[in-house]
Amino acid sequence: MARILLIGLAGDSGCQVASLGLHEALVEILAANEPVYAPTLIDAKEIPADIDVALVEGGIRNTHEEEVIKEIREKSKVVIALGACAAFGGIPGLANLRDGGQLMELIYSNHRGTDRGTIPTHLESLPEQHPIKHFVKVDYTIPGCPPEVTDIAGTLTSLLGGKEPPVNMTQVCDDCPRKRLGEYDVNLKRIHEDIPDPDRCLLEQGYFCMGPATMGGCGAPCPQSGNTCEGCRGKCLEVDDQGLAMIDAMTGLLTQLREGFDPNTYSGMLYRFTYAESMISELARRK
Ligand code: SF4
Ligand code: SF4
Ligand code: SF4
């Protein structure tokens, strides 16, 4: 009987809720194992010792979360980064495009929706949002925002059965049924700027679809429903940086890239979920 922890750090509980979506599989897992700490399921004040599998949602933005992840690592045999925030920094990682002080000023002093001049100081904030791997060794990653329930179930049942979880070597395009014709002579645009052909590859039509640079396994629900892939499962296994892989995929294709593409304009799309682990954020950190 494995002792399981499920916790949320700097996230929005979406990954924990996705875990509850395991339905019958969750009941089987809970019946065969022991959830020892899971604030969304059971009341427990202290993180116990001797955890077998720790599922951690959310990244690290303050010193309390840093202490908690280090404590979890010390007490756990296996640590799993659950979802994009824990694995790559997620959408909150885009805050790293600005200096922490500037960001607080922007949000709490210069924004119409907040009380000007009142900057909260109660949290020991870190200068940046981090994926948990910046502080501790991570054994496995379940990507996505939120992760696919089948991925959570597959990883947990493999690990609890003493097997290695499956590794996904595909990209989102592999699962996408849209037709690719090999013709790309169009300008770059976002999905709200025109009405796409419902059957053709969105990227071939010039829409900013992150499918070629994103790990597959989700079944490509976004392009199938008429939206671009935003890259929530992070980079494909064989590339080092999701945004650079996407630029590489597009360079030969789109007119606008050949005529002066500015990555800064598109950083929120190239790195919507992975800016905190990107090479350009690493370079910015070293300055
Ligand atoms: S990965 Fe997405 S669903 Fe999970 S905590 Fe982050 S924002 Fe929420
Ligand atoms: S780029 Fe997007 S629309 Fe085109 S095949 Fe890949 S996932 Fe589908
Ligand atoms: S298609 Fe892209 S954005 Fe949509 S779930 Fe899959 S990886 Fe995430």
Tab-separated table of C-alpha atoms and ligand atoms in Angstrom:
chain	number	residue	atom	x	y	z
A	1	MET	CA	0.000	0.000	0.000
A	2	ALA	CA	1.681	3.211	-1.213
A	3	ARG	CA	1.470	6.446	0.771
A	4	ILE	CA	0.354	9.237	-1.590
A	5	LEU	CA	0.556	13.034	-1.271
A	6	LEU	CA	-1.370	15.480	-3.472
A	7	ILE	CA	-0.619	19.150	-2.897
A	8	GLY	CA	-1.030	22.518	-4.632
A	9	LEU	CA	1.667	25.203	-4.473
A	10	ALA	CA	1.517	28.296	-6.746
A	11	GLY	CA	-1.272	26.950	-8.940
A	12	ASP	CA	-5.031	27.348	-9.162
A	13	SER	CA	-6.088	23.823	-8.078
A	14	GLY	CA	-7.033	22.962	-11.684
A	15	CYS	CA	-4.619	20.029	-11.744
A	16	GLN	CA	-5.891	18.722	-8.409
A	17	VAL	CA	-9.449	18.937	-9.696
A	18	ALA	CA	-8.334	17.108	-12.870
A	19	SER	CA	-6.968	14.346	-10.605
A	20	LEU	CA	-10.382	14.018	-8.981
A	21	GLY	CA	-11.757	13.484	-12.503
A	22	LEU	CA	-10.197	10.013	-12.450
A	23	HIS	CA	-13.617	8.820	-11.204
A	24	GLU	CA	-13.656	5.008	-10.792
A	25	ALA	CA	-9.881	4.836	-11.282
A	26	LEU	CA	-9.462	7.286	-8.375
A	27	VAL	CA	-11.672	5.148	-6.143
A	28	GLU	CA	-9.579	2.081	-7.034
A	29	ILE	CA	-6.304	3.930	-6.421
A	30	LEU	CA	-7.515	5.290	-3.076
A	31	ALA	CA	-8.840	1.897	-2.002
A	32	ALA	CA	-5.573	0.137	-2.819
A	33	ASN	CA	-3.291	2.867	-1.416
A	34	GLU	CA	-3.174	5.408	1.393
A	35	PRO	CA	-3.649	9.148	0.712
A	36	VAL	CA	-1.673	10.610	3.624
A	37	TYR	CA	-1.828	14.304	2.670
A	38	ALA	CA	-4.247	15.836	0.187
A	39	PRO	CA	-5.983	19.060	1.306
A	40	THR	CA	-8.555	18.781	-1.492
A	41	LEU	CA	-9.578	15.309	-0.233
A	42	ILE	CA	-8.704	14.916	3.429
A	43	ASP	CA	-7.818	17.066	6.424
A	44	ALA	CA	-4.140	16.822	7.422
A	45	LYS	CA	-2.127	19.631	8.987
A	46	GLU	CA	1.454	18.366	8.703
A	47	ILE	CA	3.252	16.823	5.749
A	48	PRO	CA	3.944	13.290	7.017
A	49	ALA	CA	7.162	11.297	6.629
A	50	ASP	CA	7.666	8.240	4.406
A	51	ILE	CA	5.672	9.342	1.342
A	52	ASP	CA	5.922	6.962	-1.593
A	53	VAL	CA	4.469	9.145	-4.375
A	54	ALA	CA	4.112	12.933	-4.151
A	55	LEU	CA	1.980	14.674	-6.788
A	56	VAL	CA	2.801	18.388	-6.767
A	57	GLU	CA	0.687	20.983	-8.565
A	58	GLY	CA	1.854	24.566	-9.058
A	59	GLY	CA	5.212	26.290	-9.258
A	60	ILE	CA	7.213	28.230	-6.691
A	61	ARG	CA	6.780	31.983	-6.186
A	62	ASN	CA	7.583	32.548	-2.500
A	63	THR	CA	9.886	31.265	0.225
A	64	HIS	CA	7.121	29.272	1.922
A	65	GLU	CA	6.524	27.250	-1.260
A	66	GLU	CA	10.282	26.776	-1.599
A	67	GLU	CA	10.442	25.336	1.943
A	68	VAL	CA	7.412	23.099	1.316
A	69	ILE	CA	8.797	21.573	-1.895
A	70	LYS	CA	12.140	20.890	-0.208
A	71	GLU	CA	10.330	19.212	2.704
A	72	ILE	CA	8.257	17.110	0.292
A	73	ARG	CA	11.407	16.046	-1.579
A	74	GLU	CA	13.120	15.004	1.666
A	75	LYS	CA	10.126	12.934	2.703
A	76	SER	CA	9.203	11.346	-0.666
A	77	LYS	CA	10.589	8.476	-2.705
A	78	VAL	CA	9.033	9.771	-5.952
A	79	VAL	CA	8.126	13.380	-6.805
A	80	ILE	CA	5.838	14.049	-9.777
A	81	ALA	CA	5.397	17.537	-11.276
A	82	LEU	CA	1.652	17.608	-11.978
A	83	GLY	CA	0.722	20.063	-14.742
A	84	ALA	CA	2.358	22.919	-16.596
A	85	CYS	CA	2.872	25.234	-13.585
A	86	ALA	CA	4.815	22.641	-11.597
A	87	ALA	CA	6.630	21.258	-14.638
A	88	PHE	CA	7.556	24.395	-16.627
A	89	GLY	CA	6.306	27.417	-14.633
A	90	GLY	CA	3.054	27.533	-16.605
A	91	ILE	CA	1.156	30.714	-17.435
A	92	PRO	CA	2.298	32.377	-14.152
A	93	GLY	CA	5.856	32.075	-15.546
A	94	LEU	CA	5.037	34.826	-18.045
A	95	ALA	CA	5.250	37.214	-15.084
A	96	ASN	CA	9.026	36.673	-15.341
A	97	LEU	CA	8.996	38.878	-18.439
A	98	ARG	CA	8.992	41.748	-15.915
A	99	ASP	CA	11.071	42.423	-12.851
A	100	GLY	CA	9.178	41.395	-9.649
A	101	GLY	CA	9.158	44.939	-8.233
A	102	GLN	CA	7.926	46.421	-11.527
A	103	LEU	CA	5.185	43.827	-11.615
A	104	MET	CA	3.906	44.655	-8.117
A	105	GLU	CA	3.982	48.340	-9.033
A	106	LEU	CA	2.063	47.670	-12.236
A	107	ILE	CA	-0.603	45.522	-10.591
A	108	TYR	CA	-1.084	47.346	-7.293
A	109	SER	CA	-0.229	50.973	-8.084
A	110	ASN	CA	-0.903	51.593	-11.727
A	111	HIS	CA	-3.865	49.435	-12.529
A	112	ARG	CA	-7.401	50.727	-12.764
A	113	GLY	CA	-8.784	47.691	-10.933
A	114	THR	CA	-6.739	48.053	-7.739
A	115	ASP	CA	-6.451	50.489	-4.859
A	116	ARG	CA	-3.538	52.706	-5.887
A	117	GLY	CA	-0.521	52.721	-3.635
A	118	THR	CA	-1.373	49.644	-1.549
A	119	ILE	CA	1.293	47.046	-2.329
A	120	PRO	CA	0.902	43.871	-0.240
A	121	THR	CA	4.026	42.807	1.609
A	122	HIS	CA	2.836	39.811	3.612
A	123	LEU	CA	4.410	37.160	1.361
A	124	GLU	CA	8.127	36.562	1.009
A	125	SER	CA	7.997	36.669	-2.768
A	126	LEU	CA	10.838	35.383	-4.889
A	127	PRO	CA	11.929	37.569	-7.820
A	128	GLU	CA	10.540	35.021	-10.320
A	129	GLN	CA	8.043	32.199	-10.759
A	130	HIS	CA	9.824	28.822	-10.922
A	131	PRO	CA	8.997	25.268	-11.933
A	132	ILE	CA	9.671	22.944	-9.002
A	133	LYS	CA	12.689	21.404	-10.772
A	134	HIS	CA	14.592	24.652	-10.094
A	135	PHE	CA	14.653	23.636	-6.399
A	136	VAL	CA	14.396	19.849	-6.184
A	137	LYS	CA	14.898	16.746	-8.306
A	138	VAL	CA	11.712	15.806	-10.151
A	139	ASP	CA	11.279	12.143	-11.033
A	140	TYR	CA	8.345	12.355	-13.449
A	141	THR	CA	6.285	14.995	-15.212
A	142	ILE	CA	2.601	14.885	-16.138
A	143	PRO	CA	2.243	17.825	-18.561
A	144	GLY	CA	-0.819	19.883	-19.510
A	145	CYS	CA	-2.957	22.733	-18.224
A	146	PRO	CA	-4.703	20.877	-16.776
A	147	PRO	CA	-3.201	17.422	-17.420
A	148	GLU	CA	-5.187	14.780	-19.252
A	149	VAL	CA	-6.932	12.446	-16.823
A	150	THR	CA	-5.658	9.467	-18.831
A	151	ASP	CA	-2.062	10.671	-18.304
A	152	ILE	CA	-2.584	10.981	-14.551
A	153	ALA	CA	-4.161	7.529	-14.373
A	154	GLY	CA	-1.509	5.963	-16.634
A	155	THR	CA	1.410	7.420	-14.663
A	156	LEU	CA	-0.047	6.516	-11.276
A	157	THR	CA	-1.093	2.985	-12.167
A	158	SER	CA	2.317	2.305	-13.763
A	159	LEU	CA	4.263	3.613	-10.776
A	160	LEU	CA	2.045	1.957	-8.186
A	161	GLY	CA	2.316	-1.283	-10.144
A	162	GLY	CA	6.130	-1.072	-10.042
A	163	LYS	CA	6.536	-0.114	-13.709
A	164	GLU	CA	8.031	2.908	-15.466
A	165	PRO	CA	5.337	5.296	-16.782
A	166	PRO	CA	5.099	5.530	-20.579
A	167	VAL	CA	7.196	8.248	-22.288
A	168	ASN	CA	5.496	10.303	-25.013
A	169	MET	CA	7.673	10.893	-28.084
A	170	THR	CA	4.994	12.510	-30.281
A	171	GLN	CA	3.959	16.084	-31.095
A	172	VAL	CA	0.417	17.490	-31.147
A	173	CYS	CA	0.447	17.510	-34.975
A	174	ASP	CA	0.701	13.695	-34.898
A	175	ASP	CA	-2.796	13.545	-33.379
A	176	CYS	CA	-4.319	16.329	-35.481
A	177	PRO	CA	-6.637	15.340	-38.349
A	178	ARG	CA	-6.385	18.698	-40.178
A	179	LYS	CA	-5.086	18.366	-43.744
A	180	ARG	CA	-1.560	19.543	-44.550
A	181	LEU	CA	-1.000	20.526	-48.170
A	182	GLY	CA	2.555	21.884	-47.892
A	183	GLU	CA	1.543	25.420	-48.943
A	184	TYR	CA	2.340	28.200	-46.508
A	185	ASP	CA	2.530	31.502	-48.363
A	186	VAL	CA	0.491	33.476	-45.834
A	187	ASN	CA	1.067	36.022	-43.091
A	188	LEU	CA	1.041	35.229	-39.410
A	189	LYS	CA	-2.239	35.889	-37.602
A	190	ARG	CA	-4.109	34.955	-34.462
A	191	ILE	CA	-7.207	32.791	-34.428
A	192	HIS	CA	-9.620	35.691	-33.767
A	193	GLU	CA	-8.347	37.698	-36.743
A	194	ASP	CA	-9.988	35.670	-39.528
A	195	ILE	CA	-12.152	32.615	-40.127
A	196	PRO	CA	-10.011	29.527	-40.819
A	197	ASP	CA	-10.765	26.753	-43.288
A	198	PRO	CA	-12.293	24.105	-40.985
A	199	ASP	CA	-10.329	21.214	-42.477
A	200	ARG	CA	-6.856	22.575	-43.243
A	201	CYS	CA	-3.855	22.830	-40.937
A	202	LEU	CA	-4.131	26.112	-39.032
A	203	LEU	CA	-0.423	26.830	-39.251
A	204	GLU	CA	-0.464	26.414	-43.014
A	205	GLN	CA	-3.197	29.077	-43.030
A	206	GLY	CA	-0.948	31.373	-40.976
A	207	TYR	CA	-2.572	30.877	-37.582
A	208	PHE	CA	-0.126	30.657	-34.707
A	209	CYS	CA	-0.594	26.962	-33.800
A	210	MET	CA	2.017	25.530	-31.422
A	211	GLY	CA	1.330	21.917	-32.455
A	212	PRO	CA	4.737	21.248	-34.084
A	213	ALA	CA	6.643	22.264	-30.930
A	214	THR	CA	4.349	20.703	-28.311
A	215	MET	CA	4.360	17.223	-26.778
A	216	GLY	CA	1.484	15.096	-28.064
A	217	GLY	CA	-0.765	12.765	-26.146
A	218	CYS	CA	-3.774	15.040	-25.606
A	219	GLY	CA	-5.464	14.011	-28.871
A	220	ALA	CA	-5.196	17.566	-30.269
A	221	PRO	CA	-8.577	18.732	-28.908
A	222	CYS	CA	-7.876	22.424	-29.567
A	223	PRO	CA	-7.170	22.303	-33.333
A	224	GLN	CA	-9.976	19.767	-33.685
A	225	SER	CA	-12.407	22.274	-32.182
A	226	GLY	CA	-11.245	25.185	-34.333
A	227	ASN	CA	-8.672	26.703	-31.958
A	228	THR	CA	-4.923	26.815	-32.201
A	229	CYS	CA	-2.819	24.649	-29.899
A	230	GLU	CA	-1.412	26.963	-27.223
A	231	GLY	CA	1.328	24.554	-26.181
A	232	CYS	CA	0.087	23.570	-22.715
A	233	ARG	CA	1.917	20.211	-22.724
A	234	GLY	CA	5.298	21.892	-23.088
A	235	LYS	CA	8.096	21.074	-25.481
A	236	CYS	CA	8.432	17.797	-27.367
A	237	LEU	CA	10.870	15.403	-25.742
A	238	GLU	CA	13.624	15.767	-28.317
A	239	VAL	CA	13.889	19.598	-28.273
A	240	ASP	CA	15.433	21.878	-25.633
A	241	ASP	CA	13.209	24.955	-25.857
A	242	GLN	CA	9.579	25.120	-26.968
A	243	GLY	CA	9.649	28.683	-28.364
A	244	LEU	CA	12.857	28.158	-30.319
A	245	ALA	CA	11.506	24.883	-31.703
A	246	MET	CA	8.383	26.738	-32.855
A	247	ILE	CA	10.378	29.520	-34.512
A	248	ASP	CA	12.438	26.814	-36.194
A	249	ALA	CA	9.258	25.090	-37.417
A	250	MET	CA	7.883	28.352	-38.832
A	251	THR	CA	10.966	30.009	-40.271
A	252	GLY	CA	10.787	28.373	-43.653
A	253	LEU	CA	7.037	28.681	-43.829
A	254	LEU	CA	5.560	32.065	-43.224
A	255	THR	CA	6.144	35.291	-45.114
A	256	GLN	CA	6.011	37.460	-42.000
A	257	LEU	CA	8.871	35.534	-40.386
A	258	ARG	CA	11.061	36.117	-43.419
A	259	GLU	CA	10.191	39.816	-43.368
A	260	GLY	CA	11.084	40.699	-39.781
A	261	PHE	CA	9.520	38.584	-37.050
A	262	ASP	CA	9.901	40.076	-33.553
A	263	PRO	CA	9.908	37.275	-30.928
A	264	ASN	CA	9.134	39.799	-28.157
A	265	THR	CA	5.741	40.482	-29.720
A	266	TYR	CA	4.948	36.791	-29.674
A	267	SER	CA	6.707	35.667	-26.469
A	268	GLY	CA	3.369	35.169	-24.708
A	269	MET	CA	2.403	32.703	-27.442
A	270	LEU	CA	5.768	31.026	-28.049
A	271	TYR	CA	6.205	30.527	-24.300
A	272	ARG	CA	2.693	30.710	-22.884
A	273	PHE	CA	3.424	27.787	-20.552
A	274	THR	CA	7.219	27.434	-20.641
A	275	TYR	CA	8.782	30.896	-20.304
A	276	ALA	CA	10.090	30.113	-16.787
A	277	GLU	CA	12.170	27.199	-18.127
A	278	SER	CA	13.085	28.809	-21.476
A	279	MET	CA	16.577	29.553	-22.693
A	280	ILE	CA	15.789	33.259	-23.071
A	281	SER	CA	14.679	33.529	-19.436
A	282	GLU	CA	17.879	31.719	-18.430
A	283	LEU	CA	19.916	34.250	-20.436
A	284	ALA	CA	17.998	37.133	-18.824
A	285	ARG	CA	18.765	35.640	-15.373
A	286	ARG	CA	22.502	35.583	-16.121
A	287	LYS	CA	22.683	39.274	-17.127
B	1	SF4	S1	-1.148	23.805	-14.870
B	1	SF4	FE1	-3.049	24.922	-15.401
B	1	SF4	S2	-4.663	23.797	-14.287
B	1	SF4	FE2	-2.679	23.233	-13.345
B	1	SF4	S3	-2.382	24.680	-11.644
B	1	SF4	FE3	-1.346	25.549	-13.454
B	1	SF4	S4	-2.902	26.922	-14.351
B	1	SF4	FE4	-4.000	25.516	-12.989
B	2	SF4	S1	0.108	22.942	-36.806
B	2	SF4	FE1	-1.763	22.837	-35.586
B	2	SF4	S2	-3.457	22.641	-37.064
B	2	SF4	FE2	-1.541	22.143	-38.139
B	2	SF4	S3	-1.360	19.913	-37.999
B	2	SF4	FE3	-0.208	20.791	-36.275
B	2	SF4	S4	-1.681	20.837	-34.580
B	2	SF4	FE4	-2.881	20.579	-36.480
B	3	SF4	S1	-3.951	20.854	-28.301
B	3	SF4	FE1	-2.274	22.024	-27.357
B	3	SF4	S2	-3.247	23.514	-25.984
B	3	SF4	FE2	-4.792	21.936	-26.525
B	3	SF4	S3	-4.661	20.405	-24.860
B	3	SF4	FE3	-3.259	19.729	-26.496
B	3	SF4	S4	-1.241	20.604	-25.966
B	3	SF4	FE4	-2.784	21.697	-24.754
